[in-house]
Every structure is written in structure tokens, then in C-alpha cells.
Amino acid sequence: MKGLLTPNSVAIIGASNDETKLGGMLLKNMINAGFTGHLYPVNPKGGEIQGLKAYTSITEVPEPVDLAVISIKAAFVPDEMANLKKNGCHCATILTAGFKEDSPEGKILEQKLVAAAKEADVKFFGPNCFGNMNPWAGVNATFAHLLPRKGHISIFSQSGAVGSSIIDWAYFNKIGIANFVTFGNKADLDEADIIPEISEDPNTKVIGMYCEGISNGHRFVSAIENMPVDKPIVVYKSGRTQAGAAAASSHTGSLAGADAVNNVIFKKLNVYRASSLDDMFDVLNVFSGCDQMKKGGLGIITNAGGLGVMSADAAFDAKNVHAVKFSDETIAEIRTRVPTVAGVTNPIDIRGDAKPEYFKEVIDILSHDPEVGALVIMGSPLDTADLEAVAQSIVEIKDQIPVPFVVCFAGGHKCDKANSYLKEAGIPTYPTPDRAIHALDVLRTYTINKEKSHTPMSYPTATGGGREAAKKVLDKARAEGRD
Amino acid sequence: MKGLLTPNSVAIIGASNDETKLGGMLLKNMINAGFTGHLYPVNPKGGEIQGLKAYTSITEVPEPVDLAVISIKAAFVPDEMANLKKNGCHCATILTAGFKEDSPEGKILEQKLVAAAKEADVKFFGPNCFGNMNPWAGVNATFAHLLPRKGHISIFSQSGAVGSSIIDWAYFNKIGIANFVTFGNKADLDEADIIPEISEDPNTKVIGMYCEGISNGHRFVSAIENMPVDKPIVVYKSGRTQAGAAAASSHTGSLAGADAVNNVIFKKLNVYRASSLDDMFDVLNVFSGCDQMKKGGLGIITNAGGLGVMSADAAFDAKNVHAVKFSDETIAEIRTRVPTVAGVTNPIDIRGDAKPEYFKEVIDILSHDPEVGALVIMGSPLDTADLEAVAQSIVEIKDQIPVPFVVCFAGGHKCDKANSYLKEAGIPTYPTPDRAIHALDVLRTYTINKEKSHTPMSYPTATGGGREAAKKVLDKARAEGRD
């Protein structure tokens, strides 16, 4: 599978000089992504394409390529498999549309493609997919010209358009990604095939999935249960409701199934189910930027009493995190080191004119309090506060903070500048106290469930108690005609 | 009260050449706000301050000023009231801190101030407040150097820091405001005094309040019930939970009271209670940009099936809006005018490469469908879609769309540019389908409740059924020792 995710050589089949054409876009995107391996444009006309020597067929390329990115007319795609075989290429991502999703003829063509790929021993994403990306490998084999920075989130999207939204969001918010994968019609590979690979990817800390239906529930569950390296998974599965399911059916032909079943399965698998795109981004962000949260106590720091009140509400409502009641020693130490503090119960209010030094002092004290499992650092963009300087000083000390932490600078203009320093440094930022604390609650819940699942007494790993239970649910679902 | 909100002449008492000092900031902010009335810096040293002739006392100012903005040492504030009287000034906003919120001595000083102001017939905001703004009048008498654009939202904030967050958010998101008011310690004026004034302000379409506690519930209810012009009110009251209420008590000394009582009262008053800052912004945005929503049916347009699925889920979950099931005629018309449409059930999916013309055609058809009460226009930032052009064309036709509408371009970088055109034109934009539809649901709920309250049969206006019920709840609350 290496060829699919981290290829050293890539052929663009259907490459063009016209960058408004899909084959032209694909080549341009690969060049702009800074791919340092061998890049081979393929087009029957040959010659030179976008400054690179072009080949009339992949069979002419002088080495077996790791990945063929295909964007030619649908009718020609099945026959191209034999050419891949001649070249020695075993991996493809087929962006061409006009298959199952298009018409009955397309469905037949797709069957022909599957047979030809099998014959040629080619594993592929698609057809009708949006392509895939890996910024670490300089790969952008998609129709999206934006390539987010290198990072730790791997994304699977069933929908190319939602995938575009995610890429656009990641780019704008300086959120780094490890891999971006789309499956299109899933004629060959799907999530279950790629989860094991991605889990072993050293750049990936968390996996995010957008889907409207799980095509093969049993394989999906099995893939997650047997991940070689256990990593958090965040799923935003839309089509929750009857109306949404109907829309999903007309969009990707997905059968959404009874949604309650999905909830049971996700819970058993320790998969977080996001309730919206915002929620998906918020939670991916915390998993990407923070390590496990080993205690549920929050230390909350603010320069604004109002944000403190909001965070106290949110922490009270949370499932597995809470605002720590600080010991007299901790409070006394704060008073010594930050004499003008306005509120010394949690949240600690260091006042609207708090200098970066005061933030640093309190971060230091709270993060070493034995009750504290994570910090929430908040700020209001008062004119008396220099949030940019606060952000820079947080970045300076980030490696000395021994617990996970997130930042909430609530506002727009002045917060945006301050947040950009934090984002550059990979620190999760949130627009409101509620969202910051919710993300930490999910992080803590994941950690708790993970600890539980490694307790042999209650959940024996060998026989897989959780797995059995999930299987029962799945078997029932399948008995009812769902898959 | 005109002097407080739309003064023609303003004295800055405590003005300074040093812009890092609060009195310097205040004068600078008034100058930068483009105030075209008479501006009088007052400082015992006299001379010239920031290019303006300064007066040694407000008593020297050659005309009675509409508004005195006060930022001098706390000890001097009570005596200043007599000077205001001599000048003929009857309105002040007192930003000086060091009163009730500070110490027992401050509390005595505040009592002295109240007595002096009464004697001088001066109505005032504060002390210890953040000031107020009115972009329409070129007034920025606050400590915030950013002045949002002219618009239709009037904001009251109990907290200066949360007020800063709101201003910063409004400025960044090009959301226009009508007035921004803070009350500080509320030694004189509070929300109940200003609600009638603001409701009659022709620039104000919606009132937003951030508060931690209602200081006088009875007056507050009465003010809303008796608003001269009925306008929607959005309240974000934090301190919902036991923990939040404790934090609020230490922040502003507010007694949060039993939160369930607040919910009952807000519901009876047709006041929307926001659950977070995001929610407050989302709902203010829809009330600011849209008129009443007279039918609950939504027409949903998307260039991306995935966003359609999300919106179908959200519409299904909504209380008072739903996705319209389109008639055969409507669907046939769409097929005629937009032949390549991918999904013709609601949501209408006009495909990832939909040109602005296709958006326009479907907007035209759906907005004239008799079932449709509002439109949700959505787009994914696919490279094949030019969302900027789509946004520009929506702005062009906005006045021809006969129903309220909101836009959701889901993403970051490319959506941001497109959204900026919409924001400039006052069109509400949302980052996710869920948030767009939730905002319309609140708009529709407000309209329904308003219609109900004008039905004499079930809710006689003369005897005030809703009012009586709210009073009972309030009386009970007061009997229990809350206020």
C-alpha cells in the first residue's frame, strides 16, 4: 500500500497542459506540492507537459511507478489496468467519474474495471474519487489546489465536496494533516483497508472520517478492533435522521441504517462520533495537539471574569472533566507570585491587564498541581491585554507544560492574530470556552475508555469482550437486512 | 436619554495626551470614531490635548454638553457631579473603577456618587463600566479602539471583557452594530432603563445581552413587556450551573438565581436564550440580516451532496422549520432551467461545478415556491466552484429574494473570501449547515410566538396573560429570596 500513501514515483495518466482540465490540475497540484520523487505525465500526444517530459503511455515509463493517478475518459479506464501491469505499477487512484454513480452502463463499466484491476494485481481508490494527499511526502493527487501543512491528522472523506471543505478549513486554520484519502465509489479499497496502514503511519496521531454510510460494517469494525497501533478515531457520520438518510441515499447511495446501531458500535469501539463539522474539527484539533489526558481535573486561567463564568458552566456540564478545587497551598502560591489576581478559585482570574508573565506564572503553578490533568488558558481581547504577546510566551514555554492544554481567546480581529502564533505551533485554539472544554472532555473520555479496555479483568483482550458485543449488534443489524 | 446614546456634544473628563492612559485612549477613540459633534477634552492642566482645545473643568465648556465621559480618580468622581450640573450636562458614562466592586470604602464612595448625581439630576452608566458606542453617531466612548461598522445589532454587556470579545468579533466578521452599552456597577441605569430607548432606535433590529445575573428581575420583565417597539432580544446569560453561578458571584457579585426560573421567564417574554457565545452571535446575525420568517418551510440549495445530507439532518431536528417537499411543478421547473441538477428533492444539489447562474435560477424558483419561508444557500469550496462569483451574484440579487435567506459556505480559506462579500452586504453567513438552520429555526420560533401574542383570543393583550404568568413566576422567585 506504500504506493498509495507515500509514493516515490507517480504517473499522472491523462496529464494536460491545460490547467483548467482535471488532468492538468492534477499534474499542477503534484508539482506545487513539492513532490521530490519522479513525476511522469502520461498523454497519448507525448511531448512536454507543464515543463516535464511526457510519455505516450505508462508502458513507456522507464521504471515501475508506485502510484498511477488516473483522470482519463471512463471508457478507457478498465483497459488502462493492463498497461499498469506492463509497467509494474500496483497502485492507482482513479478520479475519473462516469461509473456506478452515473448510469447502468457505468455500473457495468465499473464491474469491468474491478475485474481488470484484479487481473493486473492493481489496488485502487475510486473510481469517482477526489484523490489523496500526503503533505509529508509532497503528494497532492487531488482536484484541490490547496495543500494544508504537514501535521498529524489523517482524514478520510466519503464526499469529495466535504473533503474540499475540510482541506479548505485545515489550510485556513493552519491545521496540519498527515494524509487525506477519498474512496469515491469504493470499487476496491475502502476505510477498512486503509485504517491499518494509517494507524502505523508515524505522522498520524488521530484519524478523522466523514461518511454518510459505512459500506461494510463488519469489516469496518474488525479493522478498528485490530488496528496495529491504537489511535483515536473521530467520525462525523451524517444521515443521522430519517430525512438525512434519504438525502444520503440520493447523494452517495449510502444506506444509513438505524442510527442508534451506529452509536452503540462507535461507543464500543471508543470512536468519537462528532455531531457536526465544527465538532469534528474541534475534536480532531485536540487529539492532534494534545497527548492523553490522565486526570479529569481542569486548571482554568482567564484574564476575564466573564469567560471564567462560561468555562465554569461548561466544566460543570462536562462528563469526564471538572474544574479542580484548588488547595490552600496552590492559592497561596498564586497570591505570592501573582499578587494582583482577581479570582483565586478555579477559574483563576488574573485580570484584564494581565501581562504574559502572569499567564506564565499561573500556567506553571496550575500545571504542576497534582489534581490538574489539563489546562484551559483563556483571554479576552481587551485593549489593556496584549494577547499576541501572551500567545508568543505560551509558544515559548509550551514544551515545559507537563499536561495537555488548549487556548481560548474569545473574539475576532485581535484574537485572530494571537491565535495564528498558537496555530503555527500546533496548539489547539477554540473560539469559546464551551468548545475548548468539550474538546478536552472528549480527550479525557478517550483516555478513560482506553485505560478500561486494557484492564484484562473486565475486558479480556484475548477474547475481545468489546468485539463480541459489537458483533452481536452488527449481526442483529445484518439480520435486519442492513450491512 | 438622547445624550447617552446619540450625543451631539461630548466632554472627556480626564482626557490626556498620553494614549496609553485610559483618559487618553477615550479621547483618541472618540476622534477616531469620526465624531462630528463638539468634543471637549477636560483636564485641570488645560492647554491643548490631542490637537483639541482643552478645558480645565467642564464648568468652563461654553455649552451644556450632552454626555460627559468620566475617567478620573474615583475619589474625585462624586464632586464632579456638581460641575456637570453647573455646565448643564445631565448624562454621564463613568468608566472609573474603584467603587463597590473594589472595597468597602469604594462602596461608600459609590453611595456618595449616587446621591451627588441625584442632586445634580445626572443619569449615568457605571461606575466601573467599559463605556458605550454608537457607530451611527460616530461615538466610541469605550476603552476599545476598534469600532465595528454601522449596523442593526444593539449589544448590552454586563462584562467589559466579554464586551471586548463581542466588539472584536463584530469588527472581524463585518457585523454591524447600532449601539454597544455597558452598565458596570449599575449604580444608576441598567438594562431596564435602556431597553425602551433602544427599542425605539430606528437603527436597531435586534438587541443582544450578555449577563451573569439580572439585577432587578421585575423591572427587567416589565421593560421587555412594555417595549414601545417590539424587537427580538437574544440573551446569553452565563452562570447557568451551580459552578457557573459561583464563578459569577465572585466575578460581578451577581446572584444567578435558580436557572430554571430564567428559562421560564425568557420563554414567556419571547426572549431567545443563547447557550454559548457562538450561539449568541449566530442568532444575532440572523435577526440582524433577515426579516420575520412567515412560513416554516426551508428551500435548501447546495453544490455538494454532503452538505445537503447535513442540512437534511439539521432541518429534521429543528423545532419550527422543516425541509419543504417540493411539488412536481417546482421540480419540473428546476429541471428545465438547470438541466444538470444532481438532486431534485430538497436539498436541491446543483453539483460541484455549479455556476453562479445556476445558483441564481434555483434561488429564484425556490424563493417563489408558496411553501418556502426561507432559503439556505450552501456551497463547498471545490476547485470547480467559484464561490466568490457565487457570493457576488447573491449580493446582486439580494433585494429580489422575497424571503429571508442565509448562506453557508463550509470551509476556511476560499470560503472566507466569498463570505466577505456576503458580510459586506449584511447577509448572514454560517460555517456549517447545522448553525445556519438553527438560526432560522430561532427566527421562525420568534415569529410564531409574536403572532401568537397578538392573537387576542388566546392571549388577551389587555389583561396581559403572558405578563400575569411571568409575574407569578417572578413573585414566587422573590418570595424565595431572589430578586
Tab-separated table of N, CA and C in Angstrom, chain B residues 228-348:
chain	number	residue	atom	x	y	z
B	228	PRO	N	-41.709	49.971	23.748
B	228	PRO	CA	-42.527	50.757	22.816
B	228	PRO	C	-42.572	50.132	21.428
B	229	VAL	N	-41.434	49.581	20.971
B	229	VAL	CA	-41.418	48.891	19.680
B	229	VAL	C	-40.903	47.480	19.962
B	230	ASP	N	-41.696	46.492	19.548
B	230	ASP	CA	-41.365	45.114	19.847
B	230	ASP	C	-40.194	44.651	18.966
B	231	LYS	N	-39.084	44.311	19.580
B	231	LYS	CA	-37.922	43.828	18.811
B	231	LYS	C	-37.377	42.565	19.441
B	232	PRO	N	-36.783	41.690	18.629
B	232	PRO	CA	-36.253	40.450	19.212
B	232	PRO	C	-35.099	40.727	20.177
B	233	ILE	N	-35.062	39.937	21.240
B	233	ILE	CA	-33.987	40.052	22.233
B	233	ILE	C	-33.322	38.696	22.368
B	234	VAL	N	-31.996	38.712	22.348
B	234	VAL	CA	-31.198	37.495	22.497
B	234	VAL	C	-30.359	37.677	23.758
B	235	VAL	N	-30.512	36.764	24.700
B	235	VAL	CA	-29.761	36.880	25.948
B	235	VAL	C	-28.813	35.693	26.094
B	236	TYR	N	-27.549	35.986	26.320
B	236	TYR	CA	-26.662	34.905	26.761
B	236	TYR	C	-26.397	35.161	28.232
B	237	LYS	N	-27.073	34.378	29.062
B	237	LYS	CA	-26.894	34.520	30.493
B	237	LYS	C	-26.041	33.355	30.959
B	238	SER	N	-24.804	33.641	31.334
B	238	SER	CA	-23.952	32.564	31.848
B	238	SER	C	-24.217	32.424	33.338
B	239	GLY	N	-23.494	31.496	33.961
B	239	GLY	CA	-23.816	31.170	35.352
B	239	GLY	C	-25.052	30.285	35.405
B	240	ARG	N	-25.211	29.453	34.367
B	240	ARG	CA	-26.337	28.507	34.265
B	240	ARG	C	-26.293	27.457	35.366
B	241	THR	N	-25.070	26.989	35.618
B	241	THR	CA	-24.901	25.861	36.533
B	241	THR	C	-24.508	26.374	37.912
B	242	GLN	N	-24.529	25.471	38.855
B	242	GLN	CA	-24.111	25.786	40.209
B	242	GLN	C	-22.687	26.354	40.211
B	243	ALA	N	-21.807	25.692	39.458
B	243	ALA	CA	-20.411	26.133	39.413
B	243	ALA	C	-20.298	27.480	38.712
B	244	GLY	N	-21.055	27.638	37.631
B	244	GLY	CA	-21.026	28.898	36.903
B	244	GLY	C	-21.567	30.032	37.753
B	245	ALA	N	-22.611	29.752	38.516
B	245	ALA	CA	-23.202	30.781	39.370
B	245	ALA	C	-22.208	31.216	40.442
B	246	ALA	N	-21.453	30.257	40.974
B	246	ALA	CA	-20.446	30.606	41.986
B	246	ALA	C	-19.379	31.496	41.359
B	247	ALA	N	-18.979	31.162	40.139
B	247	ALA	CA	-17.973	31.972	39.448
B	247	ALA	C	-18.527	33.369	39.170
B	248	ALA	N	-19.796	33.441	38.802
B	248	ALA	CA	-20.423	34.741	38.519
B	248	ALA	C	-20.460	35.587	39.779
B	249	SER	N	-20.748	34.936	40.901
B	249	SER	CA	-20.814	35.666	42.153
B	249	SER	C	-19.458	36.278	42.478
B	250	SER	N	-18.384	35.533	42.216
B	250	SER	CA	-17.067	36.090	42.517
B	250	SER	C	-16.650	37.106	41.452
B	251	HIS	N	-17.239	37.025	40.249
B	251	HIS	CA	-16.861	37.966	39.182
B	251	HIS	C	-17.587	39.296	39.305
B	252	THR	N	-18.914	39.254	39.236
B	252	THR	CA	-19.649	40.523	39.247
B	252	THR	C	-20.577	40.630	40.455
B	253	GLY	N	-20.457	39.658	41.366
B	253	GLY	CA	-21.320	39.702	42.535
B	253	GLY	C	-22.772	39.410	42.190
B	254	SER	N	-23.007	38.854	40.994
B	254	SER	CA	-24.381	38.578	40.583
B	254	SER	C	-24.925	37.359	41.305
B	255	LEU	N	-26.172	37.448	41.699
B	255	LEU	CA	-26.853	36.277	42.203
B	255	LEU	C	-27.572	35.660	41.021
B	256	ALA	N	-27.142	34.461	40.646
B	256	ALA	CA	-27.669	33.889	39.412
B	256	ALA	C	-29.096	33.397	39.583
B	257	GLY	N	-29.461	33.024	40.789
B	257	GLY	CA	-30.825	32.538	41.000
B	257	GLY	C	-31.017	31.161	40.407
B	258	ALA	N	-32.189	30.613	40.597
B	258	ALA	CA	-32.465	29.288	40.042
B	258	ALA	C	-32.593	29.442	38.543
B	259	ASP	N	-31.791	28.684	37.830
B	259	ASP	CA	-31.706	28.922	36.393
B	259	ASP	C	-32.986	28.542	35.662
B	260	ALA	N	-33.685	27.575	36.195
B	260	ALA	CA	-34.934	27.145	35.541
B	260	ALA	C	-35.935	28.298	35.491
B	261	VAL	N	-35.918	29.129	36.508
B	261	VAL	CA	-36.823	30.289	36.541
B	261	VAL	C	-36.511	31.222	35.372
B	262	ASN	N	-35.207	31.436	35.128
B	262	ASN	CA	-34.828	32.276	33.986
B	262	ASN	C	-35.396	31.722	32.691
B	263	ASN	N	-35.292	30.398	32.534
B	263	ASN	CA	-35.780	29.807	31.288
B	263	ASN	C	-37.270	30.044	31.098
B	264	VAL	N	-38.014	29.907	32.166
B	264	VAL	CA	-39.465	30.114	32.071
B	264	VAL	C	-39.755	31.571	31.686
B	265	ILE	N	-39.070	32.471	32.343
B	265	ILE	CA	-39.324	33.893	32.079
B	265	ILE	C	-38.923	34.260	30.649
B	266	PHE	N	-37.746	33.831	30.229
B	266	PHE	CA	-37.296	34.153	28.865
B	266	PHE	C	-38.296	33.605	27.842
B	267	LYS	N	-38.754	32.404	28.082
B	267	LYS	CA	-39.683	31.800	27.132
B	267	LYS	C	-40.963	32.630	27.062
B	268	LYS	N	-41.478	33.002	28.210
B	268	LYS	CA	-42.725	33.781	28.226
B	268	LYS	C	-42.553	35.139	27.558
B	269	LEU	N	-41.358	35.695	27.671
B	269	LEU	CA	-41.111	37.019	27.089
B	269	LEU	C	-40.726	36.946	25.607
B	270	ASN	N	-40.675	35.726	25.057
B	270	ASN	CA	-40.215	35.539	23.675
B	270	ASN	C	-38.785	36.051	23.499
B	271	VAL	N	-37.994	35.881	24.565
B	271	VAL	CA	-36.568	36.228	24.518
B	271	VAL	C	-35.802	34.944	24.220
B	272	TYR	N	-34.909	34.969	23.235
B	272	TYR	CA	-34.127	33.766	22.949
B	272	TYR	C	-32.943	33.689	23.892
B	273	ARG	N	-32.801	32.555	24.556
B	273	ARG	CA	-31.659	32.374	25.439
B	273	ARG	C	-30.569	31.602	24.712
B	274	ALA	N	-29.464	32.263	24.443
B	274	ALA	CA	-28.346	31.621	23.748
B	274	ALA	C	-27.618	30.694	24.711
B	275	SER	N	-27.085	29.604	24.170
B	275	SER	CA	-26.413	28.625	25.026
B	275	SER	C	-24.910	28.846	25.075
B	276	SER	N	-24.397	29.720	24.230
B	276	SER	CA	-22.950	29.994	24.196
B	276	SER	C	-22.730	31.282	23.416
B	277	LEU	N	-21.491	31.776	23.426
B	277	LEU	CA	-21.180	32.975	22.634
B	277	LEU	C	-21.437	32.725	21.147
B	278	ASP	N	-21.007	31.550	20.653
B	278	ASP	CA	-21.248	31.211	19.240
B	278	ASP	C	-22.733	31.313	18.921
B	279	ASP	N	-23.527	30.722	19.801
B	279	ASP	CA	-24.967	30.695	19.568
B	279	ASP	C	-25.526	32.124	19.581
B	280	MET	N	-25.034	32.936	20.511
B	280	MET	CA	-25.479	34.327	20.571
B	280	MET	C	-25.172	35.044	19.250
B	281	PHE	N	-23.945	34.882	18.756
B	281	PHE	CA	-23.548	35.535	17.507
B	281	PHE	C	-24.396	35.025	16.341
B	282	ASP	N	-24.578	33.708	16.292
B	282	ASP	CA	-25.346	33.114	15.184
B	282	ASP	C	-26.756	33.680	15.124
B	283	VAL	N	-27.358	33.827	16.289
B	283	VAL	CA	-28.759	34.242	16.312
B	283	VAL	C	-28.885	35.757	16.103
B	284	LEU	N	-27.972	36.525	16.685
B	284	LEU	CA	-27.981	37.977	16.414
B	284	LEU	C	-27.846	38.227	14.918
B	285	ASN	N	-26.980	37.441	14.307
B	285	ASN	CA	-26.717	37.561	12.882
B	285	ASN	C	-27.971	37.356	12.042
B	286	VAL	N	-28.750	36.347	12.366
B	286	VAL	CA	-29.947	36.080	11.553
B	286	VAL	C	-30.993	37.163	11.778
B	287	PHE	N	-31.149	37.624	13.019
B	287	PHE	CA	-32.131	38.685	13.275
B	287	PHE	C	-31.689	39.999	12.638
B	288	SER	N	-30.402	40.219	12.602
B	288	SER	CA	-29.892	41.454	12.013
B	288	SER	C	-30.080	41.469	10.500
B	289	GLY	N	-29.879	40.324	9.868
B	289	GLY	CA	-29.881	40.286	8.400
B	289	GLY	C	-31.203	39.881	7.782
B	290	CYS	N	-32.096	39.302	8.572
B	290	CYS	CA	-33.338	38.773	7.991
B	290	CYS	C	-34.561	39.402	8.641
B	291	ASP	N	-35.632	39.494	7.859
B	291	ASP	CA	-36.890	39.906	8.437
B	291	ASP	C	-37.621	38.677	8.966
B	292	GLN	N	-38.819	38.889	9.440
B	292	GLN	CA	-39.569	37.773	10.003
B	292	GLN	C	-39.753	36.638	9.000
B	293	MET	N	-39.801	35.428	9.531
B	293	MET	CA	-39.949	34.239	8.687
B	293	MET	C	-41.376	33.759	8.834
B	294	LYS	N	-42.150	33.949	7.784
B	294	LYS	CA	-43.593	33.787	7.919
B	294	LYS	C	-44.098	32.376	7.693
B	295	LYS	N	-43.243	31.501	7.147
B	295	LYS	CA	-43.600	30.091	6.990
B	295	LYS	C	-42.400	29.250	7.412
B	296	GLY	N	-42.668	28.046	7.868
B	296	GLY	CA	-41.582	27.212	8.406
B	296	GLY	C	-40.827	26.395	7.367
B	297	GLY	N	-41.252	26.462	6.105
B	297	GLY	CA	-40.607	25.616	5.095
B	297	GLY	C	-39.282	26.178	4.613
B	298	LEU	N	-38.273	25.324	4.545
B	298	LEU	CA	-36.967	25.749	4.028
B	298	LEU	C	-36.771	25.237	2.616
B	299	GLY	N	-36.233	26.089	1.759
B	299	GLY	CA	-35.728	25.651	0.469
B	299	GLY	C	-34.220	25.621	0.572
B	300	ILE	N	-33.631	24.452	0.327
B	300	ILE	CA	-32.192	24.300	0.544
B	300	ILE	C	-31.497	24.051	-0.793
B	301	ILE	N	-30.455	24.845	-1.043
B	301	ILE	CA	-29.701	24.739	-2.305
B	301	ILE	C	-28.261	24.444	-1.951
B	302	THR	N	-27.661	23.480	-2.638
B	302	THR	CA	-26.269	23.151	-2.347
B	302	THR	C	-25.537	22.786	-3.624
B	303	ASN	N	-24.209	22.958	-3.604
B	303	ASN	CA	-23.408	22.444	-4.716
B	303	ASN	C	-22.723	21.149	-4.309
B	304	ALA	N	-23.076	20.632	-3.116
B	304	ALA	CA	-22.376	19.472	-2.567
B	304	ALA	C	-23.357	18.591	-1.824
B	305	GLY	N	-23.462	17.343	-2.283
B	305	GLY	CA	-24.406	16.417	-1.666
B	305	GLY	C	-24.190	16.264	-0.167
B	306	GLY	N	-22.929	16.269	0.259
B	306	GLY	CA	-22.627	16.065	1.678
B	306	GLY	C	-23.220	17.159	2.550
B	307	LEU	N	-23.117	18.396	2.100
B	307	LEU	CA	-23.718	19.494	2.858
B	307	LEU	C	-25.242	19.335	2.878
B	308	GLY	N	-25.781	18.803	1.778
B	308	GLY	CA	-27.212	18.537	1.711
B	308	GLY	C	-27.641	17.542	2.776
B	309	VAL	N	-26.857	16.491	2.945
B	309	VAL	CA	-27.199	15.475	3.956
B	309	VAL	C	-27.177	16.112	5.352
B	310	MET	N	-26.136	16.908	5.620
B	310	MET	CA	-26.046	17.568	6.927
B	310	MET	C	-27.248	18.484	7.164
B	311	SER	N	-27.636	19.204	6.125
B	311	SER	CA	-28.748	20.142	6.297
B	311	SER	C	-30.068	19.398	6.469
B	312	ALA	N	-30.192	18.263	5.797
B	312	ALA	CA	-31.421	17.464	5.963
B	312	ALA	C	-31.522	16.984	7.408
B	313	ASP	N	-30.410	16.532	7.966
B	313	ASP	CA	-30.391	16.138	9.389
B	313	ASP	C	-30.816	17.314	10.269
B	314	ALA	N	-30.200	18.469	10.029
B	314	ALA	CA	-30.459	19.626	10.891
B	314	ALA	C	-31.912	20.091	10.774
B	315	ALA	N	-32.443	20.079	9.556
B	315	ALA	CA	-33.829	20.518	9.364
B	315	ALA	C	-34.796	19.534	10.020
B	316	PHE	N	-34.450	18.274	9.980
B	316	PHE	CA	-35.301	17.253	10.605
B	316	PHE	C	-35.350	17.451	12.121
B	317	ASP	N	-34.208	17.817	12.687
B	317	ASP	CA	-34.120	18.010	14.141
B	317	ASP	C	-34.730	19.336	14.612
B	318	ALA	N	-34.905	20.282	13.701
B	318	ALA	CA	-35.341	21.626	14.106
B	318	ALA	C	-36.764	21.601	14.657
B	319	LYS	N	-37.073	22.599	15.482
B	319	LYS	CA	-38.405	22.640	16.103
B	319	LYS	C	-39.463	23.194	15.164
B	320	ASN	N	-39.171	24.307	14.550
B	320	ASN	CA	-40.219	25.017	13.809
B	320	ASN	C	-39.906	25.266	12.339
B	321	VAL	N	-38.838	24.685	11.850
B	321	VAL	CA	-38.600	24.728	10.402
B	321	VAL	C	-38.435	23.293	9.900
B	322	HIS	N	-38.635	23.117	8.610
B	322	HIS	CA	-38.510	21.785	8.009
B	322	HIS	C	-38.148	21.962	6.541
B	323	ALA	N	-37.585	20.910	5.943
B	323	ALA	CA	-37.277	20.969	4.513
B	323	ALA	C	-38.570	20.708	3.748
B	324	VAL	N	-38.905	21.645	2.870
B	324	VAL	CA	-40.137	21.514	2.074
B	324	VAL	C	-40.034	20.315	1.131
B	325	LYS	N	-41.141	19.580	0.988
B	325	LYS	CA	-41.192	18.557	-0.065
B	325	LYS	C	-41.725	19.275	-1.305
B	326	PHE	N	-40.877	19.425	-2.311
B	326	PHE	CA	-41.273	20.258	-3.458
B	326	PHE	C	-42.309	19.583	-4.324
B	327	SER	N	-43.152	20.427	-4.888
B	327	SER	CA	-44.189	19.932	-5.807
B	327	SER	C	-43.545	19.482	-7.115
B	328	ASP	N	-44.275	18.663	-7.867
B	328	ASP	CA	-43.786	18.211	-9.180
B	328	ASP	C	-43.507	19.407	-10.085
B	329	GLU	N	-44.324	20.458	-9.938
B	329	GLU	CA	-44.150	21.646	-10.779
B	329	GLU	C	-42.799	22.310	-10.484
B	330	THR	N	-42.512	22.470	-9.201
B	330	THR	CA	-41.243	23.107	-8.832
B	330	THR	C	-40.064	22.285	-9.362
B	331	ILE	N	-40.143	20.979	-9.178
B	331	ILE	CA	-39.042	20.111	-9.635
B	331	ILE	C	-38.907	20.183	-11.158
B	332	ALA	N	-40.051	20.184	-11.836
B	332	ALA	CA	-40.006	20.246	-13.306
B	332	ALA	C	-39.374	21.562	-13.748
B	333	GLU	N	-39.704	22.652	-13.045
B	333	GLU	CA	-39.148	23.944	-13.441
B	333	GLU	C	-37.629	23.967	-13.220
B	334	ILE	N	-37.205	23.369	-12.125
B	334	ILE	CA	-35.759	23.304	-11.884
B	334	ILE	C	-35.073	22.537	-13.018
B	335	ARG	N	-35.669	21.407	-13.389
B	335	ARG	CA	-35.070	20.591	-14.459
B	335	ARG	C	-34.998	21.364	-15.780
B	336	THR	N	-35.976	22.212	-16.017
B	336	THR	CA	-35.971	22.989	-17.263
B	336	THR	C	-34.874	24.049	-17.225
B	337	ARG	N	-34.806	24.739	-16.092
B	337	ARG	CA	-33.888	25.880	-16.058
B	337	ARG	C	-32.483	25.495	-15.640
B	338	VAL	N	-32.331	24.379	-14.943
B	338	VAL	CA	-30.996	23.907	-14.537
B	338	VAL	C	-30.894	22.424	-14.909
B	339	PRO	N	-30.616	22.156	-16.164
B	339	PRO	CA	-30.765	20.772	-16.639
B	339	PRO	C	-29.809	19.770	-15.986
B	340	THR	N	-28.675	20.220	-15.451
B	340	THR	CA	-27.700	19.238	-14.955
B	340	THR	C	-27.788	19.009	-13.453
B	341	VAL	N	-28.904	19.413	-12.857
B	341	VAL	CA	-29.029	19.272	-11.409
B	341	VAL	C	-28.913	17.797	-10.992
B	342	ALA	N	-28.201	17.572	-9.884
B	342	ALA	CA	-27.942	16.188	-9.459
B	342	ALA	C	-29.005	15.669	-8.503
B	343	GLY	N	-29.521	16.532	-7.650
B	343	GLY	CA	-30.539	16.081	-6.697
B	343	GLY	C	-31.696	17.050	-6.726
B	344	VAL	N	-32.901	16.565	-7.045
B	344	VAL	CA	-34.029	17.488	-7.171
B	344	VAL	C	-35.009	17.383	-6.019
B	345	THR	N	-34.757	16.458	-5.094
B	345	THR	CA	-35.538	16.552	-3.867
B	345	THR	C	-34.831	17.613	-3.039
B	346	ASN	N	-35.495	18.124	-2.019
B	346	ASN	CA	-34.911	19.139	-1.148
B	346	ASN	C	-33.950	18.424	-0.198
B	347	PRO	N	-32.678	18.767	-0.049
B	347	PRO	CA	-31.961	19.859	-0.696
B	347	PRO	C	-31.700	19.635	-2.192
B	348	ILE	N	-31.794	20.751	-2.922
B	348	ILE	CA	-31.513	20.742	-4.356
B	348	ILE	C	-30.000	20.801	-4.551
